[in-house]
Amino acid sequence: MPRARIVCSPMFQKRQLHVEAAAAPAQRSLPSIVQLNGLPWSCPGCGAFTQTSTPYHPGFYTITRKSVKAFVAQHGDVFSNTNPGESQVFNDVLNQADQSLLQNLGLADTSTTPREKETTEKKSTPICDRCHDLLHHHHGVSIGHPTLRSIQDIISESPYKYNHIYHILDAADFPLSLIPQLQRQLSLMPQRSLNRRAKTGKFYHGRKAEMSFIITRSDLLAPNKEQVDSLMPYLLRVLRDALGSSGRDVRLGNVRCVSSKRGWWTKQIKEDIWNRGGGGWMVGKVNVGKSNLFECVFPKGRNEDVNFESLRHGTERMVTLEDRNSNASLRDPYDFQDHDQRITPIVDKEYNEDYGPSEILSLPPAPLETAFPMMPVVSSLPGTTASAIRLPFGGGKGELVDLPGLSRGNLDDHVNESHKLDLVMRHRVKPEQKVIKPGQSLLLGGLIRITPTTPDVVMLAYPFIPMESHVTSNEKAIAIHTQQELFNVPSITQIGAGEKMASAGIFKLKWDVTKQRAGPLTSSAAVGLNTRVLPFVVLSTDILIEGCGWVELVVQVRKKQLESMSAKGDDKDYIEGSPAVEIYSPNGEHIGARRPMGGWILGGPKHVPRSKRTVRPRRSMKGVKKRLKLAKRMTRANSTVK
């Protein structure tokens, strides 16, 4: 007869941390069944299944923690070691007794209403030790990021007929956070083409799944909402370029640019989620703002305003509680709605020593629906969400699922531990203009090096990144970047990472921004000249650093210096033979390029009128040389007379 095993933590990649009932570690005593029954099924902050075997990992609970002890004392089954029916008998007697007698005995609590008790119970649900450290101490252990195949397996287990995928993109390095061919990988409906007869929907295996693009953290692009709205044509054009050949003839009416921090356009997405219903899935890479957006767009407090007529088909598909009780053999061991979200021992008949139980669902069970559930933990640590977090809404109308983030590169592996969280841009950066003269390079935190390859040109750089930048000679920049010599230059690179620095490629400044950069020469309110009559051209490009931000590069060259002025394709602002830069990064990765956004002009230092300046103006030097010459002449004349 197989021995009973207690599954403590079925992790995301179908691995379970388990202990035998007869085994006992030498260093730490295992929690009792009473304590395990009182713990929540999974951590409400990261979604990891509860476990008490591996500290510092997702889902681990310290039983001696104050909040955990209080939760276990409130929800633990104190009669589990005795007759299981005694607790029910005791509760029935209390319910039938007189309330005045219960108050005299101290067994009745009339200070709070049932609704307040439910709210207190939900608020007191503890999070795991890892989430606690992330919130209060800003440190934790990152998890292994799932693959796209794992995300596909999770979405395929959706209980809803209508599903909607929200592809979350980060505005800081847009569009590097785009997952290529996501619709094909997840078997979603392809983007609608420009043809007016294009289909609006299609079913795959009896289900309908659509996708929308949401660009988060738009407050990093510009200070005002109106300025961000004016960037929508630019963002659509960049997204179309990133989609490649598949994005040329498709509609992009499903793109939203929002800000969870400022609340820009989040209300519209919340209404769409409520009206759409069904399954809503947030898919994206790590640190793109999924959990933060999840908290803003989740429809809270709408359980009482439900149209039950629209839920008729949904209730017919659900298995009733009576059917589950009658068919005990078909009961899902992970369905905890009938067990008050408690962990119960599971007898595993077919157990795999390497991967745990043979039948583990990738999608965890849905928790009980509440009006104001606990939201996922928001942190800058890559991989904060360990497993899918499901939160139903609308009395069964639908649910919103926060999925773990896909890998976004390993740039933080080459950074010191004390500076890993500094790679994420949390606030809009107001960069300082850097002038790169011939024979110089630009260092970004000692991690990235930008070296112009075109001689006799002066470049302007505007680093929109949270790292410090430094301009120095090429020889000194190479020595600092490869860690051959030590200088008094700030660097966040790990010791030994200099050997891994390699070229990420040569990027040309090929987009024409003369009209935006020429100032009063091309302004309609001033001279208003056409760019064709100007003897020079201003070229620019945005260099993207994965997960950090971008650097705007600008250069002005004479038209005679360009090799060719011919246009390529339909992009008339593309110029061949333009100046270029070579970028060096760890392993030659984490670098990209896009057409310039003009962030310096859009969100740079605000121009202050002369009438409102508080700094004392510079002294006028008009006529100073004449006065100096006159003074010298007078001195010579006086000396001659004497």
mmCIF file with all atom_site columns, N, CA, C and O in Angstrom, residues 414-417 419-420 422-423 444-447 467-468 483 489-495:
data_model
loop_
_atom_site.group_PDB
_atom_site.id
_atom_site.type_symbol
_atom_site.label_atom_id
_atom_site.label_alt_id
_atom_site.label_comp_id
_atom_site.label_asym_id
_atom_site.label_entity_id
_atom_site.label_seq_id
_atom_site.pdbx_PDB_ins_code
_atom_site.Cartn_x
_atom_site.Cartn_y
_atom_site.Cartn_z
_atom_site.occupancy
_atom_site.B_iso_or_equiv
_atom_site.pdbx_formal_charge
_atom_site.auth_seq_id
_atom_site.auth_comp_id
_atom_site.auth_asym_id
_atom_site.auth_atom_id
_atom_site.pdbx_PDB_model_num
ATOM 1  N N  . HIS A 1 414 ? 25.188 40.659 -14.908 1.00 0.00 ? 414 HIS A N  1
ATOM 2  C CA . HIS A 1 414 ? 26.490 41.309 -15.004 1.00 0.00 ? 414 HIS A CA 1
ATOM 3  C C  . HIS A 1 414 ? 26.581 42.569 -14.142 1.00 0.00 ? 414 HIS A C  1
ATOM 4  O O  . HIS A 1 414 ? 27.511 43.352 -14.305 1.00 0.00 ? 414 HIS A O  1
ATOM 5  N N  . VAL A 1 415 ? 25.614 42.761 -13.251 1.00 0.00 ? 415 VAL A N  1
ATOM 6  C CA . VAL A 1 415 ? 25.539 43.955 -12.416 1.00 0.00 ? 415 VAL A CA 1
ATOM 7  C C  . VAL A 1 415 ? 25.714 43.548 -10.960 1.00 0.00 ? 415 VAL A C  1
ATOM 8  O O  . VAL A 1 415 ? 25.317 42.444 -10.553 1.00 0.00 ? 415 VAL A O  1
ATOM 9  N N  . ASN A 1 416 ? 26.308 44.417 -10.184 1.00 0.00 ? 416 ASN A N  1
ATOM 10 C CA . ASN A 1 416 ? 26.472 44.159 -8.754  1.00 0.00 ? 416 ASN A CA 1
ATOM 11 C C  . ASN A 1 416 ? 25.114 43.998 -8.069  1.00 0.00 ? 416 ASN A C  1
ATOM 12 O O  . ASN A 1 416 ? 24.101 44.550 -8.506  1.00 0.00 ? 416 ASN A O  1
ATOM 13 N N  . GLU A 1 417 ? 25.118 43.239 -6.980  1.00 0.00 ? 417 GLU A N  1
ATOM 14 C CA . GLU A 1 417 ? 23.879 42.951 -6.278  1.00 0.00 ? 417 GLU A CA 1
ATOM 15 C C  . GLU A 1 417 ? 23.213 44.223 -5.759  1.00 0.00 ? 417 GLU A C  1
ATOM 16 O O  . GLU A 1 417 ? 21.990 44.327 -5.742  1.00 0.00 ? 417 GLU A O  1
ATOM 17 N N  . HIS A 1 419 ? 23.081 47.053 -7.095  1.00 0.00 ? 419 HIS A N  1
ATOM 18 C CA . HIS A 1 419 ? 22.593 47.937 -8.162  1.00 0.00 ? 419 HIS A CA 1
ATOM 19 C C  . HIS A 1 419 ? 21.633 47.228 -9.116  1.00 0.00 ? 419 HIS A C  1
ATOM 20 O O  . HIS A 1 419 ? 21.274 47.815 -10.141 1.00 0.00 ? 419 HIS A O  1
ATOM 21 N N  . LYS A 1 420 ? 21.228 46.009 -8.814  1.00 0.00 ? 420 LYS A N  1
ATOM 22 C CA . LYS A 1 420 ? 20.358 45.291 -9.744  1.00 0.00 ? 420 LYS A CA 1
ATOM 23 C C  . LYS A 1 420 ? 18.989 45.943 -9.865  1.00 0.00 ? 420 LYS A C  1
ATOM 24 O O  . LYS A 1 420 ? 18.419 46.018 -10.961 1.00 0.00 ? 420 LYS A O  1
ATOM 25 N N  . ASP A 1 422 ? 18.424 48.984 -9.549  1.00 0.00 ? 422 ASP A N  1
ATOM 26 C CA . ASP A 1 422 ? 18.559 50.311 -10.140 1.00 0.00 ? 422 ASP A CA 1
ATOM 27 C C  . ASP A 1 422 ? 18.481 50.289 -11.658 1.00 0.00 ? 422 ASP A C  1
ATOM 28 O O  . ASP A 1 422 ? 18.455 51.351 -12.290 1.00 0.00 ? 422 ASP A O  1
ATOM 29 N N  . LEU A 1 423 ? 18.452 49.100 -12.260 1.00 0.00 ? 423 LEU A N  1
ATOM 30 C CA . LEU A 1 423 ? 18.348 49.013 -13.717 1.00 0.00 ? 423 LEU A CA 1
ATOM 31 C C  . LEU A 1 423 ? 16.955 49.378 -14.212 1.00 0.00 ? 423 LEU A C  1
ATOM 32 O O  . LEU A 1 423 ? 16.784 49.722 -15.387 1.00 0.00 ? 423 LEU A O  1
ATOM 33 N N  . LEU A 1 444 ? 27.898 54.175 -20.119 1.00 0.00 ? 444 LEU A N  1
ATOM 34 C CA . LEU A 1 444 ? 26.633 54.168 -19.393 1.00 0.00 ? 444 LEU A CA 1
ATOM 35 C C  . LEU A 1 444 ? 26.763 53.209 -18.212 1.00 0.00 ? 444 LEU A C  1
ATOM 36 O O  . LEU A 1 444 ? 26.620 51.994 -18.359 1.00 0.00 ? 444 LEU A O  1
ATOM 37 N N  . GLY A 1 445 ? 27.065 53.768 -17.056 1.00 0.00 ? 445 GLY A N  1
ATOM 38 C CA . GLY A 1 445 ? 27.212 52.951 -15.862 1.00 0.00 ? 445 GLY A CA 1
ATOM 39 C C  . GLY A 1 445 ? 28.354 51.973 -15.908 1.00 0.00 ? 445 GLY A C  1
ATOM 40 O O  . GLY A 1 445 ? 28.385 51.030 -15.112 1.00 0.00 ? 445 GLY A O  1
ATOM 41 N N  . GLY A 1 446 ? 29.296 52.152 -16.824 1.00 0.00 ? 446 GLY A N  1
ATOM 42 C CA . GLY A 1 446 ? 30.368 51.192 -16.991 1.00 0.00 ? 446 GLY A CA 1
ATOM 43 C C  . GLY A 1 446 ? 29.928 49.884 -17.594 1.00 0.00 ? 446 GLY A C  1
ATOM 44 O O  . GLY A 1 446 ? 30.729 48.946 -17.703 1.00 0.00 ? 446 GLY A O  1
ATOM 45 N N  . LEU A 1 447 ? 28.655 49.802 -18.018 1.00 0.00 ? 447 LEU A N  1
ATOM 46 C CA . LEU A 1 447 ? 28.101 48.561 -18.554 1.00 0.00 ? 447 LEU A CA 1
ATOM 47 C C  . LEU A 1 447 ? 27.949 48.599 -20.064 1.00 0.00 ? 447 LEU A C  1
ATOM 48 O O  . LEU A 1 447 ? 28.099 47.567 -20.727 1.00 0.00 ? 447 LEU A O  1
ATOM 49 N N  . MET A 1 467 ? 20.965 54.963 -15.155 1.00 0.00 ? 467 MET A N  1
ATOM 50 C CA . MET A 1 467 ? 22.385 54.829 -14.839 1.00 0.00 ? 467 MET A CA 1
ATOM 51 C C  . MET A 1 467 ? 23.116 56.136 -15.124 1.00 0.00 ? 467 MET A C  1
ATOM 52 O O  . MET A 1 467 ? 22.675 56.943 -15.938 1.00 0.00 ? 467 MET A O  1
ATOM 53 N N  . GLU A 1 468 ? 24.263 56.295 -14.484 1.00 0.00 ? 468 GLU A N  1
ATOM 54 C CA . GLU A 1 468 ? 25.085 57.481 -14.697 1.00 0.00 ? 468 GLU A CA 1
ATOM 55 C C  . GLU A 1 468 ? 25.874 57.331 -15.999 1.00 0.00 ? 468 GLU A C  1
ATOM 56 O O  . GLU A 1 468 ? 26.331 56.238 -16.343 1.00 0.00 ? 468 GLU A O  1
ATOM 57 N N  . GLN A 1 483 ? 37.510 46.590 -17.755 1.00 0.00 ? 483 GLN A N  1
ATOM 58 C CA . GLN A 1 483 ? 38.063 46.446 -16.405 1.00 0.00 ? 483 GLN A CA 1
ATOM 59 C C  . GLN A 1 483 ? 39.561 46.145 -16.434 1.00 0.00 ? 483 GLN A C  1
ATOM 60 O O  . GLN A 1 483 ? 40.069 45.384 -15.613 1.00 0.00 ? 483 GLN A O  1
ATOM 61 N N  . VAL A 1 489 ? 35.595 56.511 -11.972 1.00 0.00 ? 489 VAL A N  1
ATOM 62 C CA . VAL A 1 489 ? 34.392 56.638 -12.790 1.00 0.00 ? 489 VAL A CA 1
ATOM 63 C C  . VAL A 1 489 ? 33.347 55.672 -12.233 1.00 0.00 ? 489 VAL A C  1
ATOM 64 O O  . VAL A 1 489 ? 33.654 54.496 -12.007 1.00 0.00 ? 489 VAL A O  1
ATOM 65 N N  . PRO A 1 490 ? 32.123 56.122 -11.979 1.00 0.00 ? 490 PRO A N  1
ATOM 66 C CA . PRO A 1 490 ? 31.105 55.212 -11.417 1.00 0.00 ? 490 PRO A CA 1
ATOM 67 C C  . PRO A 1 490 ? 30.806 54.058 -12.358 1.00 0.00 ? 490 PRO A C  1
ATOM 68 O O  . PRO A 1 490 ? 30.622 54.237 -13.560 1.00 0.00 ? 490 PRO A O  1
ATOM 69 N N  . SER A 1 491 ? 30.770 52.850 -11.782 1.00 0.00 ? 491 SER A N  1
ATOM 70 C CA . SER A 1 491 ? 30.506 51.643 -12.558 1.00 0.00 ? 491 SER A CA 1
ATOM 71 C C  . SER A 1 491 ? 29.692 50.683 -11.704 1.00 0.00 ? 491 SER A C  1
ATOM 72 O O  . SER A 1 491 ? 29.940 50.538 -10.497 1.00 0.00 ? 491 SER A O  1
ATOM 73 N N  . ILE A 1 492 ? 28.708 50.038 -12.324 1.00 0.00 ? 492 ILE A N  1
ATOM 74 C CA . ILE A 1 492 ? 27.862 49.064 -11.638 1.00 0.00 ? 492 ILE A CA 1
ATOM 75 C C  . ILE A 1 492 ? 28.138 47.643 -12.113 1.00 0.00 ? 492 ILE A C  1
ATOM 76 O O  . ILE A 1 492 ? 27.417 46.714 -11.758 1.00 0.00 ? 492 ILE A O  1
ATOM 77 N N  . THR A 1 493 ? 29.181 47.456 -12.899 1.00 0.00 ? 493 THR A N  1
ATOM 78 C CA . THR A 1 493 ? 29.493 46.156 -13.477 1.00 0.00 ? 493 THR A CA 1
ATOM 79 C C  . THR A 1 493 ? 30.156 45.265 -12.442 1.00 0.00 ? 493 THR A C  1
ATOM 80 O O  . THR A 1 493 ? 30.958 45.719 -11.620 1.00 0.00 ? 493 THR A O  1
ATOM 81 N N  . GLN A 1 494 ? 29.822 43.982 -12.483 1.00 0.00 ? 494 GLN A N  1
ATOM 82 C CA . GLN A 1 494 ? 30.448 43.018 -11.604 1.00 0.00 ? 494 GLN A CA 1
ATOM 83 C C  . GLN A 1 494 ? 31.922 42.842 -11.956 1.00 0.00 ? 494 GLN A C  1
ATOM 84 O O  . GLN A 1 494 ? 32.332 43.031 -13.101 1.00 0.00 ? 494 GLN A O  1
ATOM 85 N N  . ILE A 1 495 ? 32.683 42.440 -10.965 1.00 0.00 ? 495 ILE A N  1
ATOM 86 C CA . ILE A 1 495 ? 34.097 42.158 -11.186 1.00 0.00 ? 495 ILE A CA 1
ATOM 87 C C  . ILE A 1 495 ? 34.220 40.873 -12.013 1.00 0.00 ? 495 ILE A C  1
ATOM 88 O O  . ILE A 1 495 ? 33.665 39.836 -11.659 1.00 0.00 ? 495 ILE A O  1
#
